Structure formats: C-alpha cells, structure tokens
C-alpha cells in the first residue's frame, strides 16, 4: 500500500470500487427551495425577528471561511426537507433572511466545499450539520454509519477517513430549533431577575456543591416521577430544600450543553452520563427537559435558575469548550467539522490529523478569532439570557494555549479579562490539560479561581498516613499561599476539594484502595490508578462494625478538614450522606443507580448524622469570617500581646519550629485569630470574630495535646469532635489553657478560644 501522500490519486479508484449501498448525491434530487432575502451577517445563528416590510421570519448567519456554498435546511413535522441557499457572503459569513420561518422551526445546514482530508478540508453536503449557535436541539445522536463524513467500512481501515461518504445523514441526526430570544419579544414575565436578582455571593463566602442534573434528581422520592432527571426536577421545592438546609451557596452543574453519546458506549449499551462531549454550546441538553424539546427546554432551564436564585443559590456551569463530540478524524461529522474543519479545530503537522491536548480526539482552535467569538458569545448568552452566575472550565489549560504552549497572556484569557459581562461572573479553571506543559495549578491570572488538586492530594495523604511531614498540609489548610499569593490573588483563588465527579466518592475513598470499573466495559483499564485512598483494612463494603465505624469517622475527618480550610470548599452531591459508586472511580457512562444519588441513605441514622454534621460545619463557616478570610494570613505578630493571625502548634502546645515542620508527624494544631482579620464591613468598621483552635490527629492511636497557654487563650470550648457520631456537646464543656487534652485516634477537634 502506498503511503498517505499518494492517497489522493487513489481515491477515485476506491470510490468507483465502493460496493456498499447506493449513495444518493446531494446534487442529484433536491428538495424544494424557499424564498431567501439577503438578510444580515450579524448576529450569528438563527434569529427570529420582523423583517423588511413588517414580514416575520428568521435571519440565518453561519461563519465558514472556505465553503463554496451553504444551504439552510428546514424540516416539517413529517421530516420533509426544504433547502434555502444562502447566497450572501460577507466577511466569510453566509447569511440570509427566510420569510415566514417562526420559533419552533427545526433546521440544519448543508455546507459545500472541497473534500481533501490531506489539507484538512472535510466538507460533505450529504451531512446535515447542527448550527453552532442553535439555542435548542430536538432529538439525540444515534451515530449510525450515515452520520460519518467518511466511509467507516472502507477496506483499508487506516485510510477510511479519506473516502467521502455520500449517504444523507438528515434522517439520523437531531435538528436545531429556532427559539425566541429571552431578551426580545415574547420573553417570559419576570425575566428582569436575570440582571438584578442574582444572589451575588462573594467568593470568600461561597460553598460549592457539584451536582448532576439527572443524577441528583432521578431517585428523589419527593420529586414527581415525571420531573425526575430534569431541570424542572432540580427546581422542585424538595431538591431546593435539601440544598438550603445543607447551606451551600452555589451549585456547579456537570455539563448541560447539548452533548452526544460516544459510539463505543452506544455499542456497549451504555450512555455518556457526565456529558463532557459537547456539540451545542448554546443549547440546554434536551434530554434533561420535562416540558419538551422544541424550545421548551430553554424556558425550563431559565425557570430552574430562577428557583435556585430565589433560594439564594448561584448556578455555575461546567463547560467544555476545549473539544467537541466530533472526536478525531475517525469521528462523526455533526457540526464544526463539516462547517469549516480547518477553521474550528487545531490540526496537527499532518493536517489530516488533529492536535489533541484534551485526550478526546480534538482541540478547538481558540486562537482563531471566530472560534474565540463562538466561545465568548456562548458564555455571554448563558449569563445574560439564561441567568447563570459563573463557569467552571474543563481542561482550561487547553483554552489558554496560544499556538502550542500554555500562555497566560493568550487571546482567550485576554478577552475574558476585558469583557464587561464575563469579568463580573465567577470563573473557575480546571488548570491542566493532557498536553506537554499542561499542568498549570497556581498559574492562572487574577479574576480566576482554580480547582486545587494539590489540596486534594495532600488532605487525602494526611488522613491515610502517607505524608512524610506536615509542611504541605499547613499550606493547604491556610489557603495555599505558596500557589496563590501573587498578582493580587486571594485565598479564594483556591477551590478546595477532596472529591469531585471524576474519581471515588468520599465514601468509596475510605472503602476501596483499587478502582472497580468493570461495569464500564473497558476491562477496568479506564480511570486513574492514583486514588490516594485507604480502605480501612477491608476492600469494599463490609458488615464489620469496627471498620464501618472507622470509615465513618474518616468521612467526618475529611469533611471537617475541607469545610474549615481557608479557600472555597467544594462538595460533591451525595458525599454528605455517604453515596457510593461501588468503587467505580470513572462513572462517566453509568447513567443508572451507580451514578445517581441514593436518597434512601438519609433514612439511616449514621448517614443522616453525617449530613447533619456537614450542615453544622457549613453553618459554622458562614457565621465566622475567620474561617472564610478574604486575605492571606500574614503570620506576623499583632497587637500589644504579640499574637499572630495564624499560629501552628505541636502536641506539646508549643509553637512549631522548623524541626517540627520537617519531622514525621500526624498531629497539627492550627490557631486562627479572629482579632486580626484585615477586613472591614460595609460601614467601614473592622471585622472581628472569635478565635479557633483546630487540631488534626491522623495517628491510629490516641494522643494528647496541651492547649496553648495565655496570651493565646484563657480557656477553650469544644465545638466539634469528629470521634463522635453525635456532635452535640454538653453545654459549657470548657477546657482551661495549659490542660493536656486527650486526642481520640484519627480525629479533628475544634475549640472556640475564650479570653
């Protein structure tokens, strides 16, 4: 077989030898055409409005730099297609106004151009393409062979992506739906809340709760069955009540952009549950709508946001702008690949291939102005018309790459920093990708917060007894100043977490040392092997009461550590009540009870107690500004008594020395002074608070700790003891300064300082 360079000359011979089913040519039989007026190149997408002469219709505008022709395809209820050629071409944007096209109309694009994969050109008008700006999508992707731009079954498999497939994909793909703008005529009553009724929770006061719209609501007994798994289900009072009683200030929703299921999952009878496979950056995922998919999902999503806002809860979206569901050169042709492959994607040195910084087959070409425009237009849409309060950017380092290297002066970060809408919302980076130099924890500029995996790893290692000393733990507990104390960044730049959707649940973290992902159908090869977990002596579930008690104590230790650390804590839905995935640390394809929250756990006293402790810790955090500081600790002496705003103590009740920090140790005392908070209230008065002493003891045996003597405190009132399942302490339980108190094995004790 000749090499790739000779392949173009062989394509004609291969096509003539094709012995598959007849392939209808798009230039053969043509569906009827509709009247198209010139329209406007702005804005991009399909926008319904009143056109010339007072005639209602829809303006279509699509960017495609190298296309030779573009057709808008309209579909009636029976699936019959009407094609509307867009003959106007302004600044690489194809556009036209089609009279009489109203909201609810289903549509797609056919884009004509060269088929030349060796130069990155993959136009194929046989494939109906989703509008990148579609506000709603009707239908789901099943991914039969007709949806692929190339012949999947070509005999020379290594070259199959170079042979164009002529089968019509329209009967097999979802359609975009024209939707009335929420800010235009026909908007719902009460839309004004979007701008002036947001909770606007300061970063330092935030407690994030990562949840999956479907997984959170599917098994909730108080949500009506017809609403489970939907936006309306999350807006239901039963769901909102759980969030408000817990005390979280924001929900971080796993991807809700329209996404597609991967072919390899569908062939195994599975589905993409998490949704990190986006195909429509403006459309709420239609499968999460209870009210319908012909545009109704837009209103349902907005009503969900409104309900959460009215409860004081912000909405943050986990967004996937680093890659799309089209995958590599062997993936389906759904949207961007067929519109302008070279314009939308980063191609490799061999332009037939894709540069893959994401591990998902492709990477969006964010340096390209129109791609950057697509992303920022999408972000502004979700803020201004859908009402969301912020974004968590999946693999954000891929977006920050200039031509190849990650660059914190990249176009994407520069545009966000100056955008009058986006610079005001919450911005969270997952600060890494899979490319060279992609690990960027601590490197993102001001305005950005980051998922801090250094926090996750250190806390996990401490409680499983794997830290060589406590130096790193001190940094993580106090806001990770070693990572974030530069450029005007604050402690809340660190989003602290112990678990996330990706990995073990909190309960599994103390129950399994090995992943158990057999149900994913990949031979248990998927998912990380670096779990930093400890099963407390037995792998998996057990009836042993001692192991069960130890595991629950470890859960209390981990939650208490997280919620009392400086920075922004993030919980994962269900961790507060012992949700398990049976040891699956990569449940991305488990759209079933493995991936859904089990609400029956709240009926069990032990798990209910864990929920109550979590809520109590969040309340403690909310009531005490010393636990949610807006500035880093100085560590310097303040006031006439020479006390520091942050001090560290060893088990003898003495301040830590350099030798103590470097010595092996499983006990650390942290003193937080509420008298030295560099913060003023709204009237300019200094903010003061109680002081607290937190002692973390990870040793498997009991220990002792001598409470610091004056001037640190006169006495200490115990407020949290994780060795106890029931956290109610006796009124007036006070220990005098200088007393040596018992530290139960593997416990966190928290005292309020009395002067």
XYZ file of C-alpha atoms in Angstrom:
755
model
C 0.000 0.000 0.000
C 1.291 3.433 -0.880
C 1.840 5.981 1.841
C -0.607 8.766 2.637
C 0.980 11.196 0.198
C -0.173 9.080 -2.728
C -3.690 8.568 -1.414
C -5.475 11.411 -3.275
C -4.670 9.857 -6.628
C -6.154 6.561 -5.468
C -9.399 7.963 -4.101
C -11.275 7.969 -7.426
C -10.448 4.317 -7.998
C -11.506 3.427 -4.467
C -14.806 5.290 -4.804
C -15.634 3.559 -8.079
C -14.984 0.229 -6.396
C -17.306 1.031 -3.487
C -19.710 -1.872 -3.185
C -21.912 -0.625 -0.376
C -25.480 0.606 -0.586
C -26.288 3.259 -3.216
C -25.144 6.694 -2.084
C -27.565 9.475 -3.062
C -25.698 12.544 -4.272
C -26.741 15.853 -2.701
C -26.511 17.454 -6.146
C -28.942 14.921 -7.612
C -32.532 15.059 -6.391
C -33.029 18.307 -4.492
C -35.835 19.099 -2.065
C -37.851 22.251 -2.779
C -36.332 25.654 -2.027
C -37.864 28.585 -0.175
C -37.574 32.313 -0.757
C -34.436 33.790 0.788
C -33.830 37.514 1.210
C -30.301 38.913 1.733
C -30.588 39.292 5.477
C -27.662 40.261 7.691
C -24.339 38.690 8.709
C -24.993 39.769 12.284
C -25.725 38.226 14.698
C -24.540 34.696 14.038
C -27.058 31.896 14.371
C -30.765 31.777 13.649
C -32.620 34.835 14.971
C -36.345 35.313 14.565
C -37.448 38.927 14.087
C -39.647 41.179 11.998
C -38.018 41.649 8.625
C -38.422 44.109 5.748
C -41.964 45.304 5.190
C -43.076 44.034 8.591
C -42.767 40.397 7.490
C -41.827 37.984 10.307
C -39.108 35.469 9.608
C -35.670 34.267 10.674
C -32.216 35.527 9.797
C -29.590 32.816 9.394
C -25.858 33.566 9.596
C -23.066 30.985 9.566
C -19.308 31.527 9.528
C -17.428 29.237 7.144
C -14.255 30.658 5.634
C -13.612 28.061 2.956
C -17.087 26.869 1.986
C -18.251 27.095 -1.624
C -21.992 27.145 -0.817
C -24.276 26.934 2.226
C -27.896 25.808 2.458
C -30.285 26.179 5.387
C -32.467 23.082 5.546
C -35.941 23.380 7.091
C -37.837 20.303 8.282
C -41.585 19.889 8.714
C -43.335 17.556 11.157
C -43.053 14.640 8.735
C -39.324 15.189 8.271
C -39.657 16.625 4.774
C -36.798 18.958 3.928
C -36.843 22.372 2.266
C -33.480 23.853 1.272
C -32.761 27.568 1.326
C -29.482 28.605 -0.346
C -27.628 31.379 1.460
C -26.126 33.296 -1.430
C -24.963 36.347 0.531
C -21.367 36.127 1.746
C -19.969 38.900 3.964
C -16.615 38.625 5.741
C -16.708 34.826 5.473
C -20.248 34.727 6.922
C -23.028 33.173 4.825
C -26.381 34.765 5.577
C -29.989 35.207 4.508
C -33.459 36.053 5.839
C -36.190 33.466 5.249
C -39.685 34.968 5.499
C -42.295 33.057 7.453
C -39.864 30.938 9.493
C -41.035 31.162 13.104
C -39.894 29.892 16.520
C -40.280 26.134 16.806
C -38.979 25.527 13.283
C -36.412 22.721 13.040
C -33.392 23.284 10.841
C -29.798 22.402 9.989
C -27.098 23.311 7.477
C -25.537 21.648 4.455
C -22.152 23.113 3.598
C -20.488 22.524 0.223
C -16.759 22.584 -0.385
C -13.669 20.552 -1.189
C -13.163 17.079 0.167
C -9.407 16.968 0.685
C -8.532 15.470 4.090
C -4.811 15.715 3.338
C -5.124 19.503 3.617
C -7.715 19.381 6.418
C -10.730 20.042 4.161
C -13.679 17.813 5.066
C -16.752 19.447 3.529
C -19.548 17.000 2.761
C -23.016 18.368 1.867
C -24.555 14.930 2.379
C -24.237 15.552 6.105
C -26.791 17.727 7.870
C -24.931 19.909 10.363
C -26.058 21.388 13.633
C -25.854 25.170 13.825
C -23.111 26.002 16.373
C -25.384 28.812 17.595
C -28.571 26.710 17.880
C -30.477 27.688 21.027
C -32.279 24.357 21.270
C -31.860 20.876 19.809
C -34.594 18.371 19.050
C -33.532 14.725 19.042
C -30.489 12.658 20.027
C -27.499 11.300 18.130
C -27.558 7.564 17.467
C -24.360 7.618 15.327
C -25.158 5.141 12.548
C -22.675 4.995 9.630
C -24.635 7.668 7.739
C -23.613 10.278 10.316
C -19.919 9.953 9.450
C -18.418 12.119 6.727
C -16.154 9.275 5.639
C -16.815 5.642 4.795
C -16.437 3.789 8.066
C -16.323 0.347 6.492
C -13.681 1.085 3.880
C -11.425 -1.984 3.404
C -8.190 -0.059 4.030
C -9.193 0.990 7.525
C -6.156 3.186 8.090
C -7.297 5.350 5.159
C -11.058 5.138 5.597
C -11.257 8.724 6.845
C -10.074 9.908 3.412
C -13.028 8.443 1.464
C -16.125 10.646 1.475
C -19.431 9.014 2.377
C -22.420 10.204 0.320
C -25.269 8.879 2.443
C -27.691 11.531 3.665
C -27.412 11.952 7.429
C -30.533 14.126 7.858
C -32.881 11.298 8.924
C -30.413 10.246 11.617
C -29.382 13.461 13.376
C -31.058 15.957 15.701
C -32.146 19.317 14.345
C -31.646 22.803 15.687
C -34.770 24.628 16.829
C -35.417 28.328 16.379
C -36.126 29.902 19.758
C -37.413 33.339 20.650
C -34.773 35.391 22.451
C -35.370 35.680 26.185
C -34.463 39.350 25.936
C -36.724 40.054 22.977
C -40.412 39.977 22.223
C -42.261 37.095 23.825
C -39.988 36.810 26.845
C -41.465 35.258 29.957
C -42.827 37.508 32.668
C -40.287 38.048 35.400
C -37.246 37.956 33.115
C -35.890 41.093 34.756
C -34.485 38.962 37.609
C -31.630 37.921 35.317
C -29.792 41.187 35.816
C -30.816 42.463 39.220
C -31.927 39.482 41.281
C -28.805 37.363 41.387
C -27.573 36.147 44.799
C -24.131 37.699 44.108
C -22.426 35.679 46.846
C -18.848 36.927 47.434
C -16.190 34.400 46.526
C -14.918 34.118 50.101
C -18.411 33.233 51.353
C -19.047 30.578 48.712
C -19.603 26.872 49.318
C -19.881 24.984 46.027
C -21.935 21.830 45.552
C -21.080 19.883 42.394
C -24.095 18.002 41.082
C -25.516 16.304 38.010
C -29.000 17.485 36.999
C -30.162 13.986 36.186
C -28.176 12.064 38.787
C -29.229 14.366 41.642
C -32.953 14.113 40.958
C -33.559 10.641 39.495
C -34.139 8.836 42.810
C -35.532 11.642 44.957
C -38.768 10.279 46.445
C -40.403 13.702 46.863
C -39.868 14.824 43.268
C -42.725 13.712 40.991
C -41.625 10.852 38.722
C -42.287 12.859 35.569
C -39.849 15.551 36.746
C -37.011 13.331 37.862
C -33.844 13.721 35.834
C -34.802 17.178 34.580
C -34.238 20.884 35.074
C -37.749 21.091 36.496
C -36.817 18.366 38.975
C -33.856 20.381 40.232
C -36.143 23.403 40.589
C -38.650 21.375 42.640
C -39.003 22.529 46.280
C -37.806 19.143 47.558
C -34.483 19.492 45.746
C -34.059 23.149 46.650
C -34.853 22.422 50.301
C -32.005 19.922 50.548
C -29.579 22.498 49.209
C -30.769 25.278 51.501
C -30.810 23.085 54.612
C -27.301 21.953 53.811
C -26.273 25.591 53.434
C -24.407 25.564 50.124
C -24.293 28.847 48.196
C -23.805 27.563 44.634
C -24.499 24.507 42.552
C -21.897 23.598 39.946
C -23.776 21.651 37.280
C -21.986 18.978 35.294
C -22.265 19.792 31.577
C -25.701 20.900 30.418
C -24.695 21.982 26.910
C -26.207 19.683 24.297
C -23.919 16.667 24.043
C -23.682 13.391 22.138
C -23.031 9.870 23.333
C -19.868 8.226 22.046
C -20.229 5.430 19.532
C -18.206 2.969 21.611
C -20.608 3.477 24.533
C -23.739 3.077 22.431
C -22.385 -0.182 21.017
C -21.971 -1.469 24.601
C -25.469 -0.413 25.599
C -24.163 2.491 27.709
C -24.536 6.261 27.542
C -22.386 9.256 28.335
C -23.697 10.232 31.757
C -21.409 13.129 32.642
C -21.836 14.984 29.343
C -18.240 16.036 28.616
C -18.898 15.581 24.895
C -20.468 18.853 23.803
C -21.901 19.547 20.378
C -24.118 22.599 21.013
C -22.710 25.424 23.124
C -25.935 27.454 23.297
C -28.496 24.679 23.777
C -29.558 23.162 27.118
C -29.247 19.397 26.827
C -32.653 18.318 25.567
C -32.784 15.007 27.467
C -32.906 16.927 30.757
C -36.141 18.709 29.837
C -39.525 17.607 31.154
C -41.510 20.153 29.153
C -40.445 19.315 25.596
C -37.580 19.701 23.139
C -38.957 22.146 20.597
C -37.603 25.126 22.501
C -39.410 24.414 25.777
C -36.128 23.291 27.343
C -34.887 26.888 27.235
C -37.715 28.212 29.379
C -37.481 25.237 31.721
C -33.777 25.835 32.291
C -34.379 29.515 32.982
C -37.127 28.709 35.467
C -34.737 26.337 37.243
C -32.148 29.103 37.553
C -34.812 31.482 38.846
C -35.928 28.992 41.518
C -32.371 28.493 42.733
C -31.702 32.228 42.765
C -34.817 32.831 44.827
C -33.362 30.384 47.356
C -30.088 32.341 47.410
C -28.191 29.722 45.404
C -25.979 30.614 42.466
C -25.711 28.480 39.327
C -22.276 27.660 37.893
C -21.968 25.646 34.685
C -19.221 23.129 33.996
C -18.396 23.962 30.366
C -16.400 22.022 27.785
C -15.009 24.440 25.207
C -11.726 22.580 24.779
C -13.067 19.885 22.424
C -16.286 18.667 20.815
C -18.132 15.391 20.330
C -16.766 15.008 16.790
C -13.577 13.347 18.046
C -10.588 12.684 15.796
C -10.503 12.078 12.052
C -12.450 8.846 12.567
C -15.272 10.577 14.424
C -18.719 11.609 13.176
C -19.474 14.785 11.216
C -22.037 16.579 13.360
C -21.309 20.302 13.136
C -17.970 22.129 13.136
C -16.041 19.531 11.143
C -18.447 19.880 8.241
C -18.722 23.678 8.516
C -15.013 24.508 8.450
C -12.707 21.839 9.813
C -9.527 23.865 9.344
C -11.046 26.932 10.952
C -12.562 25.382 14.064
C -10.010 22.744 15.061
C -6.287 22.675 15.786
C -4.783 20.397 13.177
C -1.511 18.528 13.518
C 1.541 18.959 11.302
C -0.206 16.399 9.127
C -3.495 18.322 8.639
C -5.379 15.098 8.162
C -4.921 14.597 11.932
C -5.917 16.656 14.939
C -3.800 18.210 17.662
C -5.156 16.570 20.800
C -4.445 18.398 24.069
C -7.632 17.023 25.631
C -7.405 13.262 25.301
C -10.735 13.351 23.463
C -9.537 13.364 19.875
C -9.616 17.051 19.001
C -8.962 20.527 20.384
C -10.824 23.690 19.462
C -8.634 26.297 17.730
C -9.234 29.061 20.269
C -6.591 31.334 18.739
C -8.819 31.594 15.663
C -10.965 34.768 16.094
C -14.250 33.161 15.050
C -13.742 30.251 17.431
C -12.958 32.663 20.236
C -16.094 34.558 19.258
C -18.160 31.356 19.389
C -16.982 30.649 22.931
C -17.421 34.165 24.288
C -20.803 34.575 22.575
C -21.873 31.335 24.236
C -20.637 32.441 27.653
C -22.405 35.797 27.416
C -25.612 34.090 26.287
C -25.690 31.848 29.346
C -25.075 34.822 31.617
C -27.366 37.390 30.014
C -30.251 35.299 28.717
C -30.119 32.139 30.826
C -29.146 33.819 34.090
C -26.162 31.729 35.220
C -23.592 33.129 37.631
C -20.317 31.578 36.532
C -18.446 28.798 34.810
C -16.026 26.022 35.593
C -13.846 25.481 32.507
C -12.974 21.859 31.803
C -9.270 21.463 30.880
C -8.837 25.228 30.928
C -5.132 24.986 30.087
C -6.132 23.868 26.577
C -8.032 27.140 26.160
C -5.031 29.120 27.401
C -2.681 27.698 24.775
C -1.502 30.209 22.189
C -0.070 28.374 19.196
C 1.247 25.435 21.200
C 2.345 26.355 24.731
C 0.078 27.428 27.576
C 0.278 31.227 27.730
C -1.374 33.273 30.475
C -1.437 36.188 28.011
C -3.303 34.079 25.462
C -6.188 35.558 23.450
C -8.794 33.606 25.416
C -7.666 34.872 28.820
C -7.174 38.405 27.484
C -10.681 38.542 26.030
C -12.252 37.255 29.248
C -10.330 39.803 31.334
C -11.676 42.789 29.393
C -15.208 41.562 28.647
C -17.700 43.736 30.587
C -20.049 40.774 31.139
C -17.707 37.856 31.717
C -15.206 39.553 34.003
C -18.028 40.017 36.540
C -19.023 36.361 36.903
C -17.348 33.501 38.746
C -14.571 31.902 36.691
C -13.118 28.543 37.763
C -10.301 26.836 35.874
C -9.521 23.171 35.808
C -5.893 24.263 35.444
C -4.470 21.452 33.372
C -4.786 19.529 30.114
C -3.069 16.404 28.790
C -0.508 18.167 26.570
C 3.114 18.973 27.354
C 3.340 21.760 29.938
C -0.374 21.495 30.592
C -0.246 21.361 34.406
C -0.827 24.986 35.470
C -2.099 24.894 39.063
C -1.464 28.301 40.616
C -0.646 29.982 37.303
C -3.955 31.482 36.182
C -4.270 35.271 36.471
C -6.436 37.309 38.869
C -10.218 37.021 38.340
C -9.739 33.266 38.097
C -10.101 30.635 40.789
C -8.764 27.122 40.299
C -9.531 23.577 41.233
C -6.651 22.895 43.614
C -5.650 19.258 43.224
C -2.654 19.880 45.476
C -5.184 20.376 48.262
C -6.991 17.144 47.339
C -3.828 15.050 47.298
C -2.371 16.472 50.494
C -5.536 16.033 52.565
C -6.059 12.521 51.273
C -2.450 11.606 52.046
C -2.603 13.071 55.548
C -5.656 11.099 56.579
C -4.331 7.840 55.115
C -0.967 8.319 56.838
C 1.106 8.887 53.708
C 2.529 12.382 54.304
C 6.227 12.440 55.226
C 5.678 15.605 57.312
C 3.049 18.342 57.750
C 4.623 21.203 55.784
C 2.364 20.818 52.772
C -0.689 20.344 54.973
C -0.063 23.717 56.624
C -0.130 25.468 53.250
C -3.325 23.707 52.152
C -5.239 24.412 55.370
C -4.403 28.125 55.279
C -5.302 28.968 51.666
C -2.321 27.659 49.647
C -0.390 30.918 49.736
C 2.558 29.124 48.122
C 0.404 28.799 44.989
C -1.807 31.881 45.006
C -0.211 34.748 46.965
C 0.892 36.664 43.871
C -0.565 39.190 41.449
C -3.284 40.325 43.804
C -4.857 36.889 44.086
C -6.706 35.962 47.266
C -7.190 32.772 49.296
C -10.457 32.132 47.491
C -8.449 31.558 44.309
C -8.150 28.023 45.705
C -11.223 25.846 45.208
C -10.532 23.185 47.803
C -11.890 19.702 47.232
C -11.266 16.183 48.413
C -13.504 14.505 45.846
C -15.009 15.522 42.519
C -17.231 13.805 39.973
C -14.065 12.290 38.488
C -12.775 9.700 40.956
C -14.021 7.968 44.072
C -16.911 9.334 46.076
C -15.980 10.264 49.643
C -17.388 7.002 50.987
C -15.521 4.984 48.376
C -12.336 6.868 49.229
C -12.363 5.188 52.658
C -13.724 1.847 51.396
C -11.598 0.978 48.360
C -7.911 1.075 47.506
C -8.400 -0.137 43.944
C -10.787 1.016 41.249
C -13.621 -1.307 40.279
C -14.722 -0.074 36.871
C -15.666 -3.388 35.269
C -19.193 -2.146 34.504
C -17.718 0.443 32.121
C -16.818 -2.349 29.696
C -13.177 -1.356 29.275
C -11.544 -4.172 31.199
C -11.029 -1.953 34.260
C -8.338 -0.069 32.304
C -10.110 3.296 32.443
C -9.919 5.648 35.401
C -6.882 6.632 37.426
C -4.827 4.218 39.499
C -3.608 7.071 41.726
C -6.525 7.116 44.160
C -4.639 8.002 47.383
C -7.323 6.089 49.240
C -7.369 3.760 52.245
C -9.981 1.059 52.709
C -9.531 0.868 56.494
C -8.485 -2.777 56.286
C -11.074 -4.391 54.008
C -11.721 -3.809 50.321
C -15.307 -2.796 49.642
C -18.456 -2.939 51.712
C -18.387 -4.849 54.978
C -20.593 -5.642 57.971
C -17.662 -5.403 60.393
C -18.820 -2.783 62.926
C -15.290 -1.621 63.781
C -14.373 -0.979 60.147
C -17.721 0.690 59.491
C -17.226 2.997 62.486
C -13.674 3.841 61.404
C -14.790 4.654 57.880
C -17.492 6.995 59.089
C -15.010 8.696 61.379
C -12.675 9.188 58.419
C -15.536 10.731 56.463
C -16.144 13.168 59.312
C -12.426 13.991 59.392
C -12.278 14.691 55.672
C -15.423 16.840 55.626
C -14.343 18.807 58.698
C -10.894 19.429 57.251
C -12.416 20.625 53.975
C -15.026 22.937 55.444
C -12.673 24.575 57.959
C -9.837 25.199 55.480
C -9.233 28.680 54.091
C -10.354 28.902 50.469
C -13.580 27.902 48.720
C -14.800 24.403 49.630
C -16.436 22.202 47.012
C -18.599 19.236 47.955
C -19.872 16.547 45.587
C -23.571 15.730 45.647
C -24.246 12.802 47.939
C -20.924 12.843 49.766
C -22.679 14.472 52.709
C -24.775 11.320 53.159
C -22.422 8.523 52.169
C -23.162 7.983 48.474
C -21.221 5.089 46.937
C -20.416 4.087 43.367
C -19.285 0.637 44.408
C -15.638 1.528 43.855
C -16.122 2.859 40.320
C -13.797 5.867 40.020
C -14.801 6.752 36.458
C -18.594 6.535 36.363
C -18.863 8.720 33.255
C -21.022 6.129 31.496
C -23.104 4.941 34.441
C -26.482 6.581 33.844
C -28.061 4.301 36.413
C -28.113 3.788 40.159
C -24.312 3.790 40.230
C -24.263 7.377 39.008
C -27.414 8.616 40.770
C -27.729 9.967 44.311
C -29.336 7.450 46.675
C -31.730 9.478 48.809
C -32.695 6.484 50.943
C -29.389 6.927 52.782
C -30.879 9.838 54.705
C -33.207 7.387 56.437
C -30.229 5.588 58.008
C -29.176 7.197 61.324
C -25.448 7.010 60.626
C -25.650 8.680 57.240
C -28.201 11.188 58.480
C -25.716 12.149 61.201
C -23.070 12.762 58.534
C -25.462 15.065 56.702
C -26.223 16.957 59.913
C -22.507 17.363 60.664
C -21.911 18.739 57.160
C -24.706 21.266 57.565
C -23.392 22.218 61.013
C -19.885 22.793 59.673
C -21.196 24.960 56.817
C -23.182 26.997 59.349
C -20.073 27.388 61.500
C -18.181 28.604 58.459
C -20.946 31.021 57.472
C -21.146 32.516 60.978
C -17.419 33.106 61.409
C -15.466 35.305 58.984
C -12.173 33.995 60.378
C -12.980 30.735 58.590
C -13.565 32.435 55.209
C -10.888 35.084 55.021
C -10.598 37.459 52.093
C -6.835 37.954 52.544
C -3.948 35.637 53.231
C -2.634 35.261 56.758
C 0.459 37.329 57.462
C 1.870 35.145 60.239
C 3.255 38.306 61.853
C 2.706 39.416 65.445
C -0.148 41.877 66.008
C -1.203 44.000 68.964
C 0.434 44.517 72.345
C 0.296 40.806 73.180
C 2.254 39.885 70.071
C -0.226 37.285 68.824
C -0.162 36.216 65.201
C -3.226 35.917 62.981
C -2.168 32.342 62.252
C -0.095 30.123 64.510
C 0.836 26.452 64.457
C 1.290 24.211 67.483
C 2.783 20.798 68.121
C 1.327 18.261 70.508
C 3.094 19.836 73.479
C 1.159 23.056 72.984
C 4.275 24.850 71.775
C 4.607 26.783 68.536
C 6.012 24.757 65.697
C 9.721 25.073 64.981
C 11.491 24.404 61.714
C 12.432 20.989 63.022
C 8.784 20.232 63.852
C 7.694 21.059 60.291
C 10.275 18.697 58.796
C 9.786 15.859 61.289
C 7.378 12.982 60.656
C 4.134 13.853 62.321
C 0.443 13.038 62.336
C -0.748 15.836 64.645
C -1.037 19.527 63.820
C -2.658 22.364 65.746
C -3.847 25.458 63.829
C -4.735 28.648 65.701
C -6.908 31.138 63.774
C -7.134 34.588 65.365
C -10.417 36.403 64.902
C -8.962 39.591 66.378
C -6.659 40.273 63.433
C -8.839 39.972 60.322
C -7.738 42.515 57.672
C -11.276 43.264 56.611
C -13.914 45.951 57.153
C -17.682 45.701 56.985
C -19.952 47.735 54.711
C -19.813 50.724 57.060
C -16.023 50.671 57.303
C -15.827 49.114 60.750
C -13.155 46.449 61.411
C -14.406 42.879 61.261
C -13.663 40.859 64.371
C -14.572 37.328 65.267
C -13.986 34.513 67.681
C -10.660 32.728 67.517
C -10.456 28.983 66.939
C -8.004 26.201 67.590
C -8.232 23.238 65.200
C -6.256 20.092 65.953
C -5.938 17.354 63.361
C -4.744 13.984 64.634
C -4.299 11.302 61.950
C -2.489 8.780 64.157
C -4.203 5.422 64.642
C -3.622 5.621 68.407
C -4.847 8.075 70.989
C -2.662 11.074 71.650
C -2.631 14.200 73.752
C -2.458 17.904 73.079
C -1.686 20.660 75.535
C -3.932 23.651 74.957
C -1.845 26.812 74.411
C -1.389 28.971 77.487
C -2.074 32.734 77.722
C -1.885 35.046 75.893
C -3.285 32.667 73.253
C -6.317 31.967 75.365
C -7.644 31.555 78.896
C -9.867 28.576 78.102
C -11.148 26.563 75.168
C -14.710 25.475 74.405
C -15.036 22.286 72.367
C -17.384 22.763 69.403
C -16.514 19.831 67.073
C -15.207 16.353 67.880
C -15.163 14.015 64.891
C -14.582 10.964 67.051
C -18.254 11.217 67.953
C -21.032 10.437 65.502
C -23.351 12.660 67.510
C -21.785 16.120 67.581
C -23.948 17.599 70.328
C -21.536 18.504 73.136
C -22.590 19.157 76.700
C -23.301 22.830 77.435
C -20.320 24.577 78.987
C -17.748 21.914 78.003
C -14.690 24.103 78.581
C -11.038 23.208 78.999
C -8.598 25.554 80.739
C -5.482 26.775 78.964
C -2.456 24.587 79.598
C -4.520 21.433 80.098
C -3.405 18.317 78.245
C -6.491 17.034 76.482
C -6.969 13.591 75.003
C -6.912 13.285 71.231
C -9.002 10.306 70.112
C -7.411 8.231 67.377
C -7.973 9.700 63.911
C -9.958 12.766 64.848
C -10.370 16.508 64.404
C -11.115 18.613 67.459
C -12.185 22.238 67.157
C -12.210 24.661 70.094
C -13.519 28.190 70.344
C -10.938 30.292 72.183
C -12.089 32.093 75.319
C -10.174 35.142 76.590
